[in-house]
Short mmCIF file of C-alpha atoms in Angstrom, two decimals:
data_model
loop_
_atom_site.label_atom_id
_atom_site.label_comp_id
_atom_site.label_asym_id
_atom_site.label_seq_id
_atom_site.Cartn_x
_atom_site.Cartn_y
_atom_site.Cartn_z
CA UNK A 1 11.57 -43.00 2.70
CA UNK A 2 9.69 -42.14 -0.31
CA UNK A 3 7.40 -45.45 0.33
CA UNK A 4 6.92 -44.01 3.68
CA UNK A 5 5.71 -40.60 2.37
CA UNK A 6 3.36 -42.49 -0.22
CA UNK A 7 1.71 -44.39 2.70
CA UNK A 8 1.07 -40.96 4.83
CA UNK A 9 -0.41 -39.74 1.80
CA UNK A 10 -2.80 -42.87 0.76
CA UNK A 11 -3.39 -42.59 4.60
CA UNK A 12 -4.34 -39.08 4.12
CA UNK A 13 -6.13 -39.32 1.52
CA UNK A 14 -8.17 -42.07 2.43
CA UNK A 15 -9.24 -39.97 5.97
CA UNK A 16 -10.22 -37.66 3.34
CA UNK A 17 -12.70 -39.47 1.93
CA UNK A 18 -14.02 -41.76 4.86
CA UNK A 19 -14.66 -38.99 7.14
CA UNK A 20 -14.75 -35.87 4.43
CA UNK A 21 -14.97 -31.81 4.64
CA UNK A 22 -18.23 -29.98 5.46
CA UNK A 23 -18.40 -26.57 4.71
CA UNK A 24 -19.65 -23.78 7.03
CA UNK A 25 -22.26 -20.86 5.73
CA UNK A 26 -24.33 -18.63 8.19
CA UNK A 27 -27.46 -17.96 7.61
CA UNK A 28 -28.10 -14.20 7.96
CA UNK A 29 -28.62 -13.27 11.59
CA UNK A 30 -26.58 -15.94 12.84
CA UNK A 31 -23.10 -16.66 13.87
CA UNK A 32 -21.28 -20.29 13.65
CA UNK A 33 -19.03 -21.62 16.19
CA UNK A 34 -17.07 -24.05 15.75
CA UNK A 35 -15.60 -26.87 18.00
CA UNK A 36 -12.72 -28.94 16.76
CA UNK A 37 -12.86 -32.44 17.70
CA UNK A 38 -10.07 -34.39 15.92
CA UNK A 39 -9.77 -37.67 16.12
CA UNK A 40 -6.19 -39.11 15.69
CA UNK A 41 -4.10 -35.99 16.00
CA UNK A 42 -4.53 -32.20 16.75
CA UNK A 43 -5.89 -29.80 19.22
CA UNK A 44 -9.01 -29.71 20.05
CA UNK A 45 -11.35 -27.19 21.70
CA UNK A 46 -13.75 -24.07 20.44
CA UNK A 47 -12.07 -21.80 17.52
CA UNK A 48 -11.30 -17.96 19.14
CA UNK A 49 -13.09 -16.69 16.02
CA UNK A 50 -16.63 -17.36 14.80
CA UNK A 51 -17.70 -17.88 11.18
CA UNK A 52 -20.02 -14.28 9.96
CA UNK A 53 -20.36 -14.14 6.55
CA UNK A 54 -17.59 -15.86 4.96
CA UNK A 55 -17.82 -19.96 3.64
CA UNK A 56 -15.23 -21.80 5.98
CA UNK A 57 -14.35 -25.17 4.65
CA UNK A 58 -13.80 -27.57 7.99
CA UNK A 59 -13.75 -31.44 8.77
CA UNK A 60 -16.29 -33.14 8.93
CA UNK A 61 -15.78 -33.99 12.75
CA UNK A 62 -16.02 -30.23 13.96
CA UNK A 63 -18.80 -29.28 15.47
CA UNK A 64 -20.76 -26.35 14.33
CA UNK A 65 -22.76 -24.29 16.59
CA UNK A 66 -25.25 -21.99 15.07
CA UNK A 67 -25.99 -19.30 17.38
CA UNK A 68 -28.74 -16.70 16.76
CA UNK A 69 -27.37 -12.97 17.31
CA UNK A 70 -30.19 -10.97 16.02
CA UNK A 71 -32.17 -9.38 19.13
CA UNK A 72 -34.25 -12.30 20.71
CA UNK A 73 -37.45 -11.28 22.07
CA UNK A 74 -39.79 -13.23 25.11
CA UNK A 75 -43.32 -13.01 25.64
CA UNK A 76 -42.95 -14.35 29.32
CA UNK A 77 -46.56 -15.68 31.30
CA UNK A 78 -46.32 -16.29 34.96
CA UNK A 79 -50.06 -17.36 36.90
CA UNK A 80 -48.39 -18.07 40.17
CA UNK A 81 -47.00 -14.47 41.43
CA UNK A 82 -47.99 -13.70 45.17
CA UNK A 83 -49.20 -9.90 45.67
CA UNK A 84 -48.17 -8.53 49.57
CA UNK A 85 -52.03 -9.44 50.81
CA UNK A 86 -51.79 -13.14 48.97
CA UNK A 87 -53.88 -13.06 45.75
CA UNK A 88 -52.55 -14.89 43.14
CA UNK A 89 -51.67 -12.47 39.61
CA UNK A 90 -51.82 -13.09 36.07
CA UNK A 91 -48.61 -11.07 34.70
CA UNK A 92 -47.46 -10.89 31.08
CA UNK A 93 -43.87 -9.67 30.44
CA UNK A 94 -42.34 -8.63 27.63
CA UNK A 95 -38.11 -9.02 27.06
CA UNK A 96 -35.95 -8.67 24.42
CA UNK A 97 -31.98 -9.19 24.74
CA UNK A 98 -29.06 -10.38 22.18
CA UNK A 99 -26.22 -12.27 22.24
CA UNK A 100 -22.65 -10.03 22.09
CA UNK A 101 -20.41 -12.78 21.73
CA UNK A 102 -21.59 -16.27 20.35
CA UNK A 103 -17.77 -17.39 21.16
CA UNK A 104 -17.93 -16.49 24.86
CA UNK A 105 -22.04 -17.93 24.78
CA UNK A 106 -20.80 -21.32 23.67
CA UNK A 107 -17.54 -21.77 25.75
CA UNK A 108 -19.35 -20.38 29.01
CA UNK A 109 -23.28 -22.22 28.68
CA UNK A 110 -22.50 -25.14 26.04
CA UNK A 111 -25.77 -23.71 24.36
CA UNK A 112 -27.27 -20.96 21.71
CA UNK A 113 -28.67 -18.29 23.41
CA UNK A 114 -32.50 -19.22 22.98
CA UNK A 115 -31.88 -22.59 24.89
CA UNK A 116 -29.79 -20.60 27.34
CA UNK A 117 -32.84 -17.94 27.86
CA UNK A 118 -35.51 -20.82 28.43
CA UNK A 119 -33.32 -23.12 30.54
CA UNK A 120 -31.40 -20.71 32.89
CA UNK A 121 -31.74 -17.26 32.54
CA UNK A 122 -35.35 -16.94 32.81
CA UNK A 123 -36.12 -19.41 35.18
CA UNK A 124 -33.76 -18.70 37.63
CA UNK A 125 -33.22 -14.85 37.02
CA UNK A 126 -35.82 -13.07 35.41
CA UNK A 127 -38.77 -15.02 37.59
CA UNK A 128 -37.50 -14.84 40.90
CA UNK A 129 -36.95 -10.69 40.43
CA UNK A 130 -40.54 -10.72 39.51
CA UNK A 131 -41.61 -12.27 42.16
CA UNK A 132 -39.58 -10.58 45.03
CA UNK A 133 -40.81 -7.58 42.83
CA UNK A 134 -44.33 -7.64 42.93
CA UNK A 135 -44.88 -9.60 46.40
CA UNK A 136 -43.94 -5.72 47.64
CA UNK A 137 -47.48 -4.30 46.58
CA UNK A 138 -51.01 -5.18 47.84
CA UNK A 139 -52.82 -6.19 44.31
CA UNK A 140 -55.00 -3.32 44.28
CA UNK A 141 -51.90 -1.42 44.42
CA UNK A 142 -49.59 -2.83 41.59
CA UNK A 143 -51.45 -1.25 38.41
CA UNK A 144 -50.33 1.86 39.86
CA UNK A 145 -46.75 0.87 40.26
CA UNK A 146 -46.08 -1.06 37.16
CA UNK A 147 -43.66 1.64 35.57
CA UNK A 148 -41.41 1.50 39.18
CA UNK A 149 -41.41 -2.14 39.08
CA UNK A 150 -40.53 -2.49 35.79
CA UNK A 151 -37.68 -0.48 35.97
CA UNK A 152 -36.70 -1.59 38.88
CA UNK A 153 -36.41 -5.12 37.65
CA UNK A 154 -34.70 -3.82 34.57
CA UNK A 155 -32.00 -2.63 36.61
CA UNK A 156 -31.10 -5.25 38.48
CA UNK A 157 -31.08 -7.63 35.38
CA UNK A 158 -28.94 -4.96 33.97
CA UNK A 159 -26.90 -5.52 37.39
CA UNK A 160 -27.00 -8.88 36.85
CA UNK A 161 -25.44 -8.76 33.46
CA UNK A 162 -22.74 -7.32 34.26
CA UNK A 163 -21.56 -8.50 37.60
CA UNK A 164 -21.24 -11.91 35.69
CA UNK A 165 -19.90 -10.98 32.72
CA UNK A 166 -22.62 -12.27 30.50
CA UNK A 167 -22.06 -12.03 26.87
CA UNK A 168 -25.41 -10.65 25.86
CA UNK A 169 -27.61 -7.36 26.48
CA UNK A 170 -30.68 -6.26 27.91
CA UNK A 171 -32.16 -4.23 25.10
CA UNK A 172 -35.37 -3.56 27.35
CA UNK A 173 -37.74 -5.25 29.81
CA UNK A 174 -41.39 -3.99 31.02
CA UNK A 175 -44.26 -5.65 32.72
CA UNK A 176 -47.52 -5.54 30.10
CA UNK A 177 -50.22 -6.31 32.20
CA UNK A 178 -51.25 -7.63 36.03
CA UNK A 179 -54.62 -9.65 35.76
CA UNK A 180 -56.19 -9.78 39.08
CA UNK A 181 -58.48 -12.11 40.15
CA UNK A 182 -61.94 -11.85 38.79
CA UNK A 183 -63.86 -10.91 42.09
CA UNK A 184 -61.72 -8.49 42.63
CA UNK A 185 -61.44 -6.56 39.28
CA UNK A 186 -64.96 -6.73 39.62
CA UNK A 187 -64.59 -4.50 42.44
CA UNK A 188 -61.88 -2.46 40.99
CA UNK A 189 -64.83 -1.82 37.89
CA UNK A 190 -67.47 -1.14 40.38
CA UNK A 191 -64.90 1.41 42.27
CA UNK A 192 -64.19 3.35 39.10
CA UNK A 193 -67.85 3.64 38.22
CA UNK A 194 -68.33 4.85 41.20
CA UNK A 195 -65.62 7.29 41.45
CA UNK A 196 -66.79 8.47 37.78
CA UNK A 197 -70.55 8.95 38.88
CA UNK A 198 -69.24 11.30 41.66
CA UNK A 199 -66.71 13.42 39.79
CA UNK A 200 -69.93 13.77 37.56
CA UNK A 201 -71.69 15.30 40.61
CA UNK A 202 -69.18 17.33 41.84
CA UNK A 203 -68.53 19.05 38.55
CA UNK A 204 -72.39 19.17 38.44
CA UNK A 205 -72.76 20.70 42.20
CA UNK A 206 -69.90 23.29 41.11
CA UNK A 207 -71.53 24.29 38.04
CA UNK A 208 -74.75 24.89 40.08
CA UNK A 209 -72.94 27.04 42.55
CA UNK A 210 -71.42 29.44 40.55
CA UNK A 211 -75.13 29.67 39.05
CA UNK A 212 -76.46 30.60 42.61
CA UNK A 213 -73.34 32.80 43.20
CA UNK A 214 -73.73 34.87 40.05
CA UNK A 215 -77.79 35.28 40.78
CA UNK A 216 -76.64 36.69 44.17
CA UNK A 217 -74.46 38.72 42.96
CA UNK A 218 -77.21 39.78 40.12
CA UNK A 219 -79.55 40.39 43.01
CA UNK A 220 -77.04 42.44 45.12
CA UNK A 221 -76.50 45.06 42.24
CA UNK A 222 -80.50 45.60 41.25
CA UNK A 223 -80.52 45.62 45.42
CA UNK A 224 -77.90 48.86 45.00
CA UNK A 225 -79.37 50.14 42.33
CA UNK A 226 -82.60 50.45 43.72
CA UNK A 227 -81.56 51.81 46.60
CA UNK A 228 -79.45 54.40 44.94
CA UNK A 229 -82.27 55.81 42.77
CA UNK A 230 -84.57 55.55 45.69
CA UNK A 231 -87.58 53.18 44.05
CA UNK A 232 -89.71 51.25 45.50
CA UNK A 233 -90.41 47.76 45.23
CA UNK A 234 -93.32 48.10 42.77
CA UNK A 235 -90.91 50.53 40.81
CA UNK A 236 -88.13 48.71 40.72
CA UNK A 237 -90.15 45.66 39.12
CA UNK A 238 -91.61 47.88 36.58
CA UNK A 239 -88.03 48.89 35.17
CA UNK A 240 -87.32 45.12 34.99
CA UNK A 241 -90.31 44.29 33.24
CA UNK A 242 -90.02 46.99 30.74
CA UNK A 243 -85.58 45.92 30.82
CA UNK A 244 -87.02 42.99 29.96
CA UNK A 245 -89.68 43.67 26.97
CA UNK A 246 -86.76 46.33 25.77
CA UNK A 247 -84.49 43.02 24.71
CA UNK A 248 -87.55 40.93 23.31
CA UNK A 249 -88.33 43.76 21.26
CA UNK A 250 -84.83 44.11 20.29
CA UNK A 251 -84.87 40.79 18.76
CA UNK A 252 -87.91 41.75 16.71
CA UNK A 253 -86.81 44.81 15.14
CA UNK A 254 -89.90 46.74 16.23
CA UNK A 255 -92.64 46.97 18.69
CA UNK A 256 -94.87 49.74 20.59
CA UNK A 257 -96.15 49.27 24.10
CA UNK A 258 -99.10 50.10 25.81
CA UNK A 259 -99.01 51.46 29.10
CA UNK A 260 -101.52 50.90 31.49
CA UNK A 261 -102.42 51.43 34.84
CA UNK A 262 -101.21 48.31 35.78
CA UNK A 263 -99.68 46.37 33.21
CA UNK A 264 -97.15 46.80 30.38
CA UNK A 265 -98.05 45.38 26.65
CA UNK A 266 -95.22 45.33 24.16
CA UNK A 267 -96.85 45.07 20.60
CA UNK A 268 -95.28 43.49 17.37
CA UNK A 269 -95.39 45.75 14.00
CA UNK A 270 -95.90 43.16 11.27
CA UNK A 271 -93.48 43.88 8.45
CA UNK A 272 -96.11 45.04 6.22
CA UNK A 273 -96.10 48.42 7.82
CA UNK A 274 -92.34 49.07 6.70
#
């Protein structure tokens, strides 16, 4: 019996050394899953629990899995979306998600999340809701509705999520920009030029007729006031005159005029008669 035990031991020991321990340390941001694989004896299958912070001492034969759980973003290009009238688009979108459970990630995909994103998610998710998204608006339409479809895409990933039980979260999704095809963002310029040149005019017009609306108006009270006082013409064009030199004399202090029989002087005192 006791030779018995000595062997298991030697045997032990010796399985020891050929096929040795690795030890398990996370780098920060990461989680490690591990996967036993035995190979004489012993369950194997993915651990329930993944490896944080902590060292873990394993065999050599487990697998580890390092799975990134800090929030992974996606600069996402697609040149081949189909606007409602058939032009081809340029659209840049930006994503950013994170894994929840790196356990559930592994045992569900086989795969870290990154690999996961480029391989299935995207491709078969994220693209096709862009498309059926944007092949909805004629192009000259979809700068103007970029908020709604973003949204609205962002909901039904959200949707998505959680119908399947996904182990990860949408932390947020929004299309950046639509290029449209050079002739016609040519035209879009030219349109908004245009558009600009005749706001320009209209403010210009409206300033221009509350000018002419404030001279009538002007013109309809000396009108009155003429009328009132009972002047004539001639009169009435004297009083503005000397209205008139009243205010330029104002601004220089002092002048005298000279009344004649038909015209008005207004003369300037120099300052040396103070």
């Amino acid at each position: 019996m006791k030779k018995f035990v000595l062997i298991l031991f030697l045997v032990f020991v010796g399985f020891s050394i050929a096929f040795g321990l690795s030890i398990v340390k996370p780098q920060v941001g990461y989680e490690v899953v591990l996967i036993d694989r035995p190979l004489f004896f012993g369950k194997g299958g993915i651990q329930p629990e993944p490896v944080k912070t902590d060292t873990k001492v394993t065999w050599r034969t487990t697998e580890q899995i390092h799975v990134h759980m800090s929030p992974y973003f996606s600069y996402i290009t697609l040149e081949d979306i189909l606007s409602k009238d058939g032009l081809l688009l340029h659209t840049n979108i930006y994503v950013n998600l994170k894994i929840k459970d790196s356990v559930r990630m592994i045992s569900k995909f086989g795969k870290d999340g990154y690999d996961w994103f480029e391989e299935d998610f995207k491709p078969k998710v994220i693209v096709p809701l862009v498309h059926n998204a944007i092949s909805r608006f004629n192009a000259m339409e979809i700068r103007d509705h970029l908020k709604i479809i973003s949204d609205e895409i962002k909901n039904e990933l959200t949707s998505y999520v959680k119908k399947n039980e996904l182990p990860i979260e949408l932390v947020y999704f929004y299309i950046h920009s639509i290029i449209l095809p050079r002739e016609l963002e040519n035209q879009l310029i030219e349109t908004r030029i245009q558009q600009a040149k005749l706001e320009t005019e209209q403010k210009r017009q409206k300033v221009e007729e509350q000018r002419l609306e404030t001279e009538r108006k002007r013109a309809e009270a000396d009108i009155a006031y003429r009328d009132a006082m009972h002047l004539t013409n001639k009169d009435f064009a004297i009083l503005k005159q000397i209205d008139v030199l009243q205010n330029l004399c104002r601004l220089n202090n002092k002048c005298t005029f000279l009344i004649g029989r038909n015209d008005i002087f207004p003369i300037k005192h120099s300052d040396e008669e103070d």
